[in-house]
mmCIF file with all atom_site columns, C-alpha atoms in Angstrom:
data_model
loop_
_atom_site.group_PDB
_atom_site.id
_atom_site.type_symbol
_atom_site.label_atom_id
_atom_site.label_alt_id
_atom_site.label_comp_id
_atom_site.label_asym_id
_atom_site.label_entity_id
_atom_site.label_seq_id
_atom_site.pdbx_PDB_ins_code
_atom_site.Cartn_x
_atom_site.Cartn_y
_atom_site.Cartn_z
_atom_site.occupancy
_atom_site.B_iso_or_equiv
_atom_site.pdbx_formal_charge
_atom_site.auth_seq_id
_atom_site.auth_comp_id
_atom_site.auth_asym_id
_atom_site.auth_atom_id
_atom_site.pdbx_PDB_model_num
ATOM 1   C CA . UNK C 1 1  ? 1.011   -13.082 13.728  1.00 0.00 ? 1  UNK C CA 1
ATOM 2   C CA . UNK C 1 2  ? 0.946   -10.193 11.388  1.00 0.00 ? 2  UNK C CA 1
ATOM 3   C CA . UNK C 1 3  ? 1.333   -10.670 7.627   1.00 0.00 ? 3  UNK C CA 1
ATOM 4   C CA . UNK C 1 4  ? 1.505   -8.204  4.967   1.00 0.00 ? 4  UNK C CA 1
ATOM 5   C CA . UNK C 1 5  ? 0.169   -8.510  1.407   1.00 0.00 ? 5  UNK C CA 1
ATOM 6   C CA . UNK C 1 6  ? 1.331   -5.832  -0.929  1.00 0.00 ? 6  UNK C CA 1
ATOM 7   C CA . UNK C 1 7  ? -0.741  -5.412  -4.157  1.00 0.00 ? 7  UNK C CA 1
ATOM 8   C CA . UNK C 1 8  ? 0.281   -3.378  -7.174  1.00 0.00 ? 8  UNK C CA 1
ATOM 9   C CA . UNK C 1 9  ? -0.789  -2.985  -10.838 1.00 0.00 ? 9  UNK C CA 1
ATOM 10  C CA . UNK C 1 10 ? 1.352   -5.029  -13.261 1.00 0.00 ? 10 UNK C CA 1
ATOM 11  C CA . UNK C 1 11 ? 3.733   -3.145  -15.460 1.00 0.00 ? 11 UNK C CA 1
ATOM 12  C CA . UNK C 1 12 ? 1.951   -1.745  -18.528 1.00 0.00 ? 12 UNK C CA 1
ATOM 13  C CA . UNK C 1 13 ? -1.673  -1.769  -17.020 1.00 0.00 ? 13 UNK C CA 1
ATOM 14  C CA . UNK C 1 14 ? -3.100  1.821   -17.014 1.00 0.00 ? 14 UNK C CA 1
ATOM 15  C CA . UNK C 1 15 ? -3.332  3.549   -13.531 1.00 0.00 ? 15 UNK C CA 1
ATOM 16  C CA . UNK C 1 16 ? -6.195  6.080   -13.885 1.00 0.00 ? 16 UNK C CA 1
ATOM 17  C CA . UNK C 1 17 ? -5.671  6.804   -9.774  1.00 0.00 ? 17 UNK C CA 1
ATOM 18  C CA . UNK C 1 18 ? -1.949  7.554   -10.467 1.00 0.00 ? 18 UNK C CA 1
ATOM 19  C CA . UNK C 1 19 ? -2.556  9.747   -13.370 1.00 0.00 ? 19 UNK C CA 1
ATOM 20  C CA . UNK C 1 20 ? -5.209  11.743  -11.325 1.00 0.00 ? 20 UNK C CA 1
ATOM 21  C CA . UNK C 1 21 ? -2.619  12.205  -8.610  1.00 0.00 ? 21 UNK C CA 1
ATOM 22  C CA . UNK C 1 22 ? 0.199   13.043  -10.884 1.00 0.00 ? 22 UNK C CA 1
ATOM 23  C CA . UNK C 1 23 ? -2.066  15.958  -12.397 1.00 0.00 ? 23 UNK C CA 1
ATOM 24  C CA . UNK C 1 24 ? -2.939  17.105  -8.823  1.00 0.00 ? 24 UNK C CA 1
ATOM 25  C CA . UNK C 1 25 ? 0.514   17.131  -7.709  1.00 0.00 ? 25 UNK C CA 1
ATOM 26  C CA . UNK C 1 26 ? 1.512   19.323  -10.826 1.00 0.00 ? 26 UNK C CA 1
ATOM 27  C CA . UNK C 1 27 ? -1.429  21.795  -9.826  1.00 0.00 ? 27 UNK C CA 1
ATOM 28  C CA . UNK C 1 28 ? -0.119  21.965  -6.523  1.00 0.00 ? 28 UNK C CA 1
ATOM 29  C CA . UNK C 1 29 ? 3.449   23.012  -8.051  1.00 0.00 ? 29 UNK C CA 1
ATOM 30  C CA . UNK C 1 30 ? 5.332   19.846  -7.667  1.00 0.00 ? 30 UNK C CA 1
ATOM 31  C CA . UNK C 1 31 ? 6.662   19.824  -11.325 1.00 0.00 ? 31 UNK C CA 1
ATOM 32  C CA . UNK C 1 32 ? 9.318   17.172  -10.645 1.00 0.00 ? 32 UNK C CA 1
ATOM 33  C CA . UNK C 1 33 ? 6.917   14.445  -10.666 1.00 0.00 ? 33 UNK C CA 1
ATOM 34  C CA . UNK C 1 34 ? 7.017   12.244  -13.849 1.00 0.00 ? 34 UNK C CA 1
ATOM 35  C CA . UNK C 1 35 ? 5.032   9.424   -12.918 1.00 0.00 ? 35 UNK C CA 1
ATOM 36  C CA . UNK C 1 36 ? 2.827   8.065   -10.005 1.00 0.00 ? 36 UNK C CA 1
ATOM 37  C CA . UNK C 1 37 ? 1.606   4.246   -9.482  1.00 0.00 ? 37 UNK C CA 1
ATOM 38  C CA . UNK C 1 38 ? -0.791  3.315   -6.607  1.00 0.00 ? 38 UNK C CA 1
ATOM 39  C CA . UNK C 1 39 ? -0.961  0.298   -4.927  1.00 0.00 ? 39 UNK C CA 1
ATOM 40  C CA . UNK C 1 40 ? -2.503  -1.464  -1.833  1.00 0.00 ? 40 UNK C CA 1
ATOM 41  C CA . UNK C 1 41 ? -1.159  -2.622  1.403   1.00 0.00 ? 41 UNK C CA 1
ATOM 42  C CA . UNK C 1 42 ? -3.153  -5.248  3.380   1.00 0.00 ? 42 UNK C CA 1
ATOM 43  C CA . UNK C 1 43 ? -2.135  -6.274  6.858   1.00 0.00 ? 43 UNK C CA 1
ATOM 44  C CA . UNK C 1 44 ? -3.675  -9.229  8.416   1.00 0.00 ? 44 UNK C CA 1
ATOM 45  C CA . UNK C 1 45 ? -3.529  -10.315 11.811  1.00 0.00 ? 45 UNK C CA 1
ATOM 46  C CA . UNK C 1 46 ? -3.932  -14.149 11.914  1.00 0.00 ? 46 UNK C CA 1
ATOM 47  C CA . UNK C 1 47 ? -4.305  -16.557 14.630  1.00 0.00 ? 47 UNK C CA 1
ATOM 48  C CA . UNK C 1 48 ? -1.378  -18.980 13.732  1.00 0.00 ? 48 UNK C CA 1
ATOM 49  C CA . UNK C 1 49 ? 2.343   -19.072 14.654  1.00 0.00 ? 49 UNK C CA 1
ATOM 50  C CA . UNK C 1 50 ? 3.882   -21.116 11.952  1.00 0.00 ? 50 UNK C CA 1
ATOM 51  C CA . UNK C 1 51 ? 5.350   -18.454 9.539   1.00 0.00 ? 51 UNK C CA 1
ATOM 52  C CA . UNK C 1 52 ? 5.426   -20.758 6.513   1.00 0.00 ? 52 UNK C CA 1
ATOM 53  C CA . UNK C 1 53 ? 1.956   -21.871 6.945   1.00 0.00 ? 53 UNK C CA 1
ATOM 54  C CA . UNK C 1 54 ? 0.941   -18.113 7.434   1.00 0.00 ? 54 UNK C CA 1
ATOM 55  C CA . UNK C 1 55 ? 2.452   -17.025 4.249   1.00 0.00 ? 55 UNK C CA 1
ATOM 56  C CA . UNK C 1 56 ? 1.091   -19.983 2.362   1.00 0.00 ? 56 UNK C CA 1
ATOM 57  C CA . UNK C 1 57 ? -2.435  -19.006 3.648   1.00 0.00 ? 57 UNK C CA 1
ATOM 58  C CA . UNK C 1 58 ? -1.918  -15.299 2.951   1.00 0.00 ? 58 UNK C CA 1
ATOM 59  C CA . UNK C 1 59 ? -0.988  -16.245 -0.787  1.00 0.00 ? 59 UNK C CA 1
ATOM 60  C CA . UNK C 1 60 ? -4.188  -18.170 -0.913  1.00 0.00 ? 60 UNK C CA 1
ATOM 61  C CA . UNK C 1 61 ? -6.079  -15.281 0.392   1.00 0.00 ? 61 UNK C CA 1
ATOM 62  C CA . UNK C 1 62 ? -4.488  -13.090 -2.040  1.00 0.00 ? 62 UNK C CA 1
ATOM 63  C CA . UNK C 1 63 ? -5.317  -15.393 -5.002  1.00 0.00 ? 63 UNK C CA 1
ATOM 64  C CA . UNK C 1 64 ? -8.924  -15.778 -3.997  1.00 0.00 ? 64 UNK C CA 1
ATOM 65  C CA . UNK C 1 65 ? -9.818  -12.186 -2.923  1.00 0.00 ? 65 UNK C CA 1
ATOM 66  C CA . UNK C 1 66 ? -7.300  -9.712  -2.213  1.00 0.00 ? 66 UNK C CA 1
ATOM 67  C CA . UNK C 1 67 ? -5.545  -9.386  -5.618  1.00 0.00 ? 67 UNK C CA 1
ATOM 68  C CA . UNK C 1 68 ? -7.071  -9.335  -9.331  1.00 0.00 ? 68 UNK C CA 1
ATOM 69  C CA . UNK C 1 69 ? -4.315  -11.632 -10.819 1.00 0.00 ? 69 UNK C CA 1
ATOM 70  C CA . UNK C 1 70 ? -5.485  -10.362 -14.171 1.00 0.00 ? 70 UNK C CA 1
ATOM 71  C CA . UNK C 1 71 ? -3.873  -6.955  -13.615 1.00 0.00 ? 71 UNK C CA 1
ATOM 72  C CA . UNK C 1 72 ? -2.305  -7.127  -10.369 1.00 0.00 ? 72 UNK C CA 1
ATOM 73  C CA . UNK C 1 73 ? 0.803   -8.674  -8.838  1.00 0.00 ? 73 UNK C CA 1
ATOM 74  C CA . UNK C 1 74 ? 1.279   -9.346  -5.117  1.00 0.00 ? 74 UNK C CA 1
ATOM 75  C CA . UNK C 1 75 ? 3.908   -10.031 -2.445  1.00 0.00 ? 75 UNK C CA 1
ATOM 76  C CA . UNK C 1 76 ? 3.550   -11.517 0.840   1.00 0.00 ? 76 UNK C CA 1
ATOM 77  C CA . UNK C 1 77 ? 5.820   -10.896 3.844   1.00 0.00 ? 77 UNK C CA 1
ATOM 78  C CA . UNK C 1 78 ? 5.557   -11.443 7.608   1.00 0.00 ? 78 UNK C CA 1
ATOM 79  C CA . UNK C 1 79 ? 5.631   -8.362  9.566   1.00 0.00 ? 79 UNK C CA 1
ATOM 80  C CA . UNK C 1 80 ? 8.339   -8.584  12.388  1.00 0.00 ? 80 UNK C CA 1
ATOM 81  C CA . UNK R 2 1  ? 14.656  8.468   -8.774  1.00 0.00 ? 1  UNK R CA 1
ATOM 82  C CA . UNK R 2 2  ? 11.756  6.587   -7.452  1.00 0.00 ? 2  UNK R CA 1
ATOM 83  C CA . UNK R 2 3  ? 10.324  7.489   -3.864  1.00 0.00 ? 3  UNK R CA 1
ATOM 84  C CA . UNK R 2 4  ? 7.511   5.501   -2.077  1.00 0.00 ? 4  UNK R CA 1
ATOM 85  C CA . UNK R 2 5  ? 4.989   7.039   -0.015  1.00 0.00 ? 5  UNK R CA 1
ATOM 86  C CA . UNK R 2 6  ? 3.185   4.400   2.378   1.00 0.00 ? 6  UNK R CA 1
ATOM 87  C CA . UNK R 2 7  ? -0.059  5.718   3.787   1.00 0.00 ? 7  UNK R CA 1
ATOM 88  C CA . UNK R 2 8  ? -2.084  3.913   6.797   1.00 0.00 ? 8  UNK R CA 1
ATOM 89  C CA . UNK R 2 9  ? -4.959  4.631   9.011   1.00 0.00 ? 9  UNK R CA 1
ATOM 90  C CA . UNK R 2 10 ? -3.981  5.828   12.415  1.00 0.00 ? 10 UNK R CA 1
ATOM 91  C CA . UNK R 2 11 ? -4.476  3.254   15.409  1.00 0.00 ? 11 UNK R CA 1
ATOM 92  C CA . UNK R 2 12 ? -7.926  3.529   16.670  1.00 0.00 ? 12 UNK R CA 1
ATOM 93  C CA . UNK R 2 13 ? -9.455  4.858   13.423  1.00 0.00 ? 13 UNK R CA 1
ATOM 94  C CA . UNK R 2 14 ? -12.246 2.433   12.078  1.00 0.00 ? 14 UNK R CA 1
ATOM 95  C CA . UNK R 2 15 ? -11.400 0.686   8.840   1.00 0.00 ? 15 UNK R CA 1
ATOM 96  C CA . UNK R 2 16 ? -14.567 -0.400  7.071   1.00 0.00 ? 16 UNK R CA 1
ATOM 97  C CA . UNK R 2 17 ? -12.558 -1.587  4.139   1.00 0.00 ? 17 UNK R CA 1
ATOM 98  C CA . UNK R 2 18 ? -10.738 -3.747  6.565   1.00 0.00 ? 18 UNK R CA 1
ATOM 99  C CA . UNK R 2 19 ? -13.640 -5.033  8.238   1.00 0.00 ? 19 UNK R CA 1
ATOM 100 C CA . UNK R 2 20 ? -15.215 -5.985  4.899   1.00 0.00 ? 20 UNK R CA 1
ATOM 101 C CA . UNK R 2 21 ? -12.373 -7.711  3.697   1.00 0.00 ? 21 UNK R CA 1
ATOM 102 C CA . UNK R 2 22 ? -12.180 -9.545  7.078   1.00 0.00 ? 22 UNK R CA 1
ATOM 103 C CA . UNK R 2 23 ? -15.688 -10.835 6.575   1.00 0.00 ? 23 UNK R CA 1
ATOM 104 C CA . UNK R 2 24 ? -15.255 -11.944 3.139   1.00 0.00 ? 24 UNK R CA 1
ATOM 105 C CA . UNK R 2 25 ? -12.254 -13.888 4.055   1.00 0.00 ? 25 UNK R CA 1
ATOM 106 C CA . UNK R 2 26 ? -14.257 -15.727 6.763   1.00 0.00 ? 26 UNK R CA 1
ATOM 107 C CA . UNK R 2 27 ? -16.730 -16.505 4.295   1.00 0.00 ? 27 UNK R CA 1
ATOM 108 C CA . UNK R 2 28 ? -14.156 -17.916 2.132   1.00 0.00 ? 28 UNK R CA 1
ATOM 109 C CA . UNK R 2 29 ? -12.971 -20.079 5.004   1.00 0.00 ? 29 UNK R CA 1
ATOM 110 C CA . UNK R 2 30 ? -10.033 -18.430 6.295   1.00 0.00 ? 30 UNK R CA 1
ATOM 111 C CA . UNK R 2 31 ? -11.171 -18.467 9.887   1.00 0.00 ? 31 UNK R CA 1
ATOM 112 C CA . UNK R 2 32 ? -7.899  -17.662 11.257  1.00 0.00 ? 32 UNK R CA 1
ATOM 113 C CA . UNK R 2 33 ? -7.840  -14.022 10.250  1.00 0.00 ? 33 UNK R CA 1
ATOM 114 C CA . UNK R 2 34 ? -8.469  -12.005 13.317  1.00 0.00 ? 34 UNK R CA 1
ATOM 115 C CA . UNK R 2 35 ? -8.182  -8.223  11.879  1.00 0.00 ? 35 UNK R CA 1
ATOM 116 C CA . UNK R 2 36 ? -7.559  -6.550  8.617   1.00 0.00 ? 36 UNK R CA 1
ATOM 117 C CA . UNK R 2 37 ? -6.150  -2.860  8.005   1.00 0.00 ? 37 UNK R CA 1
ATOM 118 C CA . UNK R 2 38 ? -5.889  -1.376  4.368   1.00 0.00 ? 38 UNK R CA 1
ATOM 119 C CA . UNK R 2 39 ? -3.370  1.092   3.459   1.00 0.00 ? 39 UNK R CA 1
ATOM 120 C CA . UNK R 2 40 ? -2.062  2.712   0.207   1.00 0.00 ? 40 UNK R CA 1
ATOM 121 C CA . UNK R 2 41 ? 1.416   2.599   -1.436  1.00 0.00 ? 41 UNK R CA 1
ATOM 122 C CA . UNK R 2 42 ? 1.928   5.591   -3.780  1.00 0.00 ? 42 UNK R CA 1
ATOM 123 C CA . UNK R 2 43 ? 5.120   5.103   -5.924  1.00 0.00 ? 43 UNK R CA 1
ATOM 124 C CA . UNK R 2 44 ? 6.334   8.546   -7.446  1.00 0.00 ? 44 UNK R CA 1
ATOM 125 C CA . UNK R 2 45 ? 8.879   8.833   -10.282 1.00 0.00 ? 45 UNK R CA 1
ATOM 126 C CA . UNK R 2 46 ? 10.682  12.187  -9.708  1.00 0.00 ? 46 UNK R CA 1
ATOM 127 C CA . UNK R 2 47 ? 13.137  14.009  -11.956 1.00 0.00 ? 47 UNK R CA 1
ATOM 128 C CA . UNK R 2 48 ? 15.457  14.897  -8.920  1.00 0.00 ? 48 UNK R CA 1
ATOM 129 C CA . UNK R 2 49 ? 18.763  13.142  -8.018  1.00 0.00 ? 49 UNK R CA 1
ATOM 130 C CA . UNK R 2 50 ? 19.604  14.384  -4.466  1.00 0.00 ? 50 UNK R CA 1
ATOM 131 C CA . UNK R 2 51 ? 17.720  11.767  -2.028  1.00 0.00 ? 51 UNK R CA 1
ATOM 132 C CA . UNK R 2 52 ? 17.468  14.230  0.876   1.00 0.00 ? 52 UNK R CA 1
ATOM 133 C CA . UNK R 2 53 ? 15.721  16.667  -1.219  1.00 0.00 ? 53 UNK R CA 1
ATOM 134 C CA . UNK R 2 54 ? 13.380  14.126  -2.747  1.00 0.00 ? 54 UNK R CA 1
ATOM 135 C CA . UNK R 2 55 ? 12.329  12.736  0.478   1.00 0.00 ? 55 UNK R CA 1
ATOM 136 C CA . UNK R 2 56 ? 11.591  16.403  1.742   1.00 0.00 ? 56 UNK R CA 1
ATOM 137 C CA . UNK R 2 57 ? 9.556   16.969  -1.368  1.00 0.00 ? 57 UNK R CA 1
ATOM 138 C CA . UNK R 2 58 ? 7.724   13.688  -0.979  1.00 0.00 ? 58 UNK R CA 1
ATOM 139 C CA . UNK R 2 59 ? 6.850   14.483  2.690   1.00 0.00 ? 59 UNK R CA 1
ATOM 140 C CA . UNK R 2 60 ? 5.406   17.991  1.431   1.00 0.00 ? 60 UNK R CA 1
ATOM 141 C CA . UNK R 2 61 ? 3.399   15.799  -1.324  1.00 0.00 ? 61 UNK R CA 1
ATOM 142 C CA . UNK R 2 62 ? 2.021   13.476  1.541   1.00 0.00 ? 62 UNK R CA 1
ATOM 143 C CA . UNK R 2 63 ? 1.037   16.439  3.716   1.00 0.00 ? 63 UNK R CA 1
ATOM 144 C CA . UNK R 2 64 ? -0.754  18.442  1.067   1.00 0.00 ? 64 UNK R CA 1
ATOM 145 C CA . UNK R 2 65 ? -2.308  15.689  -0.965  1.00 0.00 ? 65 UNK R CA 1
ATOM 146 C CA . UNK R 2 66 ? -1.333  12.027  -0.491  1.00 0.00 ? 66 UNK R CA 1
ATOM 147 C CA . UNK R 2 67 ? -2.322  11.526  3.043   1.00 0.00 ? 67 UNK R CA 1
ATOM 148 C CA . UNK R 2 68 ? -5.449  12.928  5.321   1.00 0.00 ? 68 UNK R CA 1
ATOM 149 C CA . UNK R 2 69 ? -3.434  13.718  8.275   1.00 0.00 ? 69 UNK R CA 1
ATOM 150 C CA . UNK R 2 70 ? -6.438  13.906  10.428  1.00 0.00 ? 70 UNK R CA 1
ATOM 151 C CA . UNK R 2 71 ? -6.837  10.139  10.262  1.00 0.00 ? 71 UNK R CA 1
ATOM 152 C CA . UNK R 2 72 ? -3.766  8.747   8.334   1.00 0.00 ? 72 UNK R CA 1
ATOM 153 C CA . UNK R 2 73 ? 0.045   8.543   9.097   1.00 0.00 ? 73 UNK R CA 1
ATOM 154 C CA . UNK R 2 74 ? 2.541   8.155   6.192   1.00 0.00 ? 74 UNK R CA 1
ATOM 155 C CA . UNK R 2 75 ? 6.289   7.134   5.603   1.00 0.00 ? 75 UNK R CA 1
ATOM 156 C CA . UNK R 2 76 ? 8.480   8.202   3.072   1.00 0.00 ? 76 UNK R CA 1
ATOM 157 C CA . UNK R 2 77 ? 11.464  6.099   1.549   1.00 0.00 ? 77 UNK R CA 1
ATOM 158 C CA . UNK R 2 78 ? 13.550  6.187   -1.387  1.00 0.00 ? 78 UNK R CA 1
ATOM 159 C CA . UNK R 2 79 ? 13.058  3.014   -3.747  1.00 0.00 ? 79 UNK R CA 1
ATOM 160 C CA . UNK R 2 80 ? 16.628  1.460   -4.569  1.00 0.00 ? 80 UNK R CA 1
#
């Protein structure tokens, strides 16, 4: 089964990567860009078949490794 | 308007970051993990209101900066 963990910076946390991309897009003549936020998508292939168990375990993986919960939020969803 | 560009490695391209995460998850006692693929989510706030135009421009941004089309694929969607 495949599960997807999306990790994004919490609102209000400075995003230097986003700022750099925004600046580069302006240089490349995309003036309409007003803001950029960058996050991660981590797709996990797991050898389990119970969706509830898989989501619960993926949450534990996010809490212990995949997301820095001081500055990041995460969501977990099963990939159909 | 907000538009989301999801960038992911093409199938068959080695994902060293995914391998490192997979190894770390095994060490942290998540043995069910069989594979990990890592991608990026770039959310752009743009000062335009025509969804078709916004998607077309976001595709151009992805082609020129956000995705390395030799090894990466991307999708573009408007964020409701």
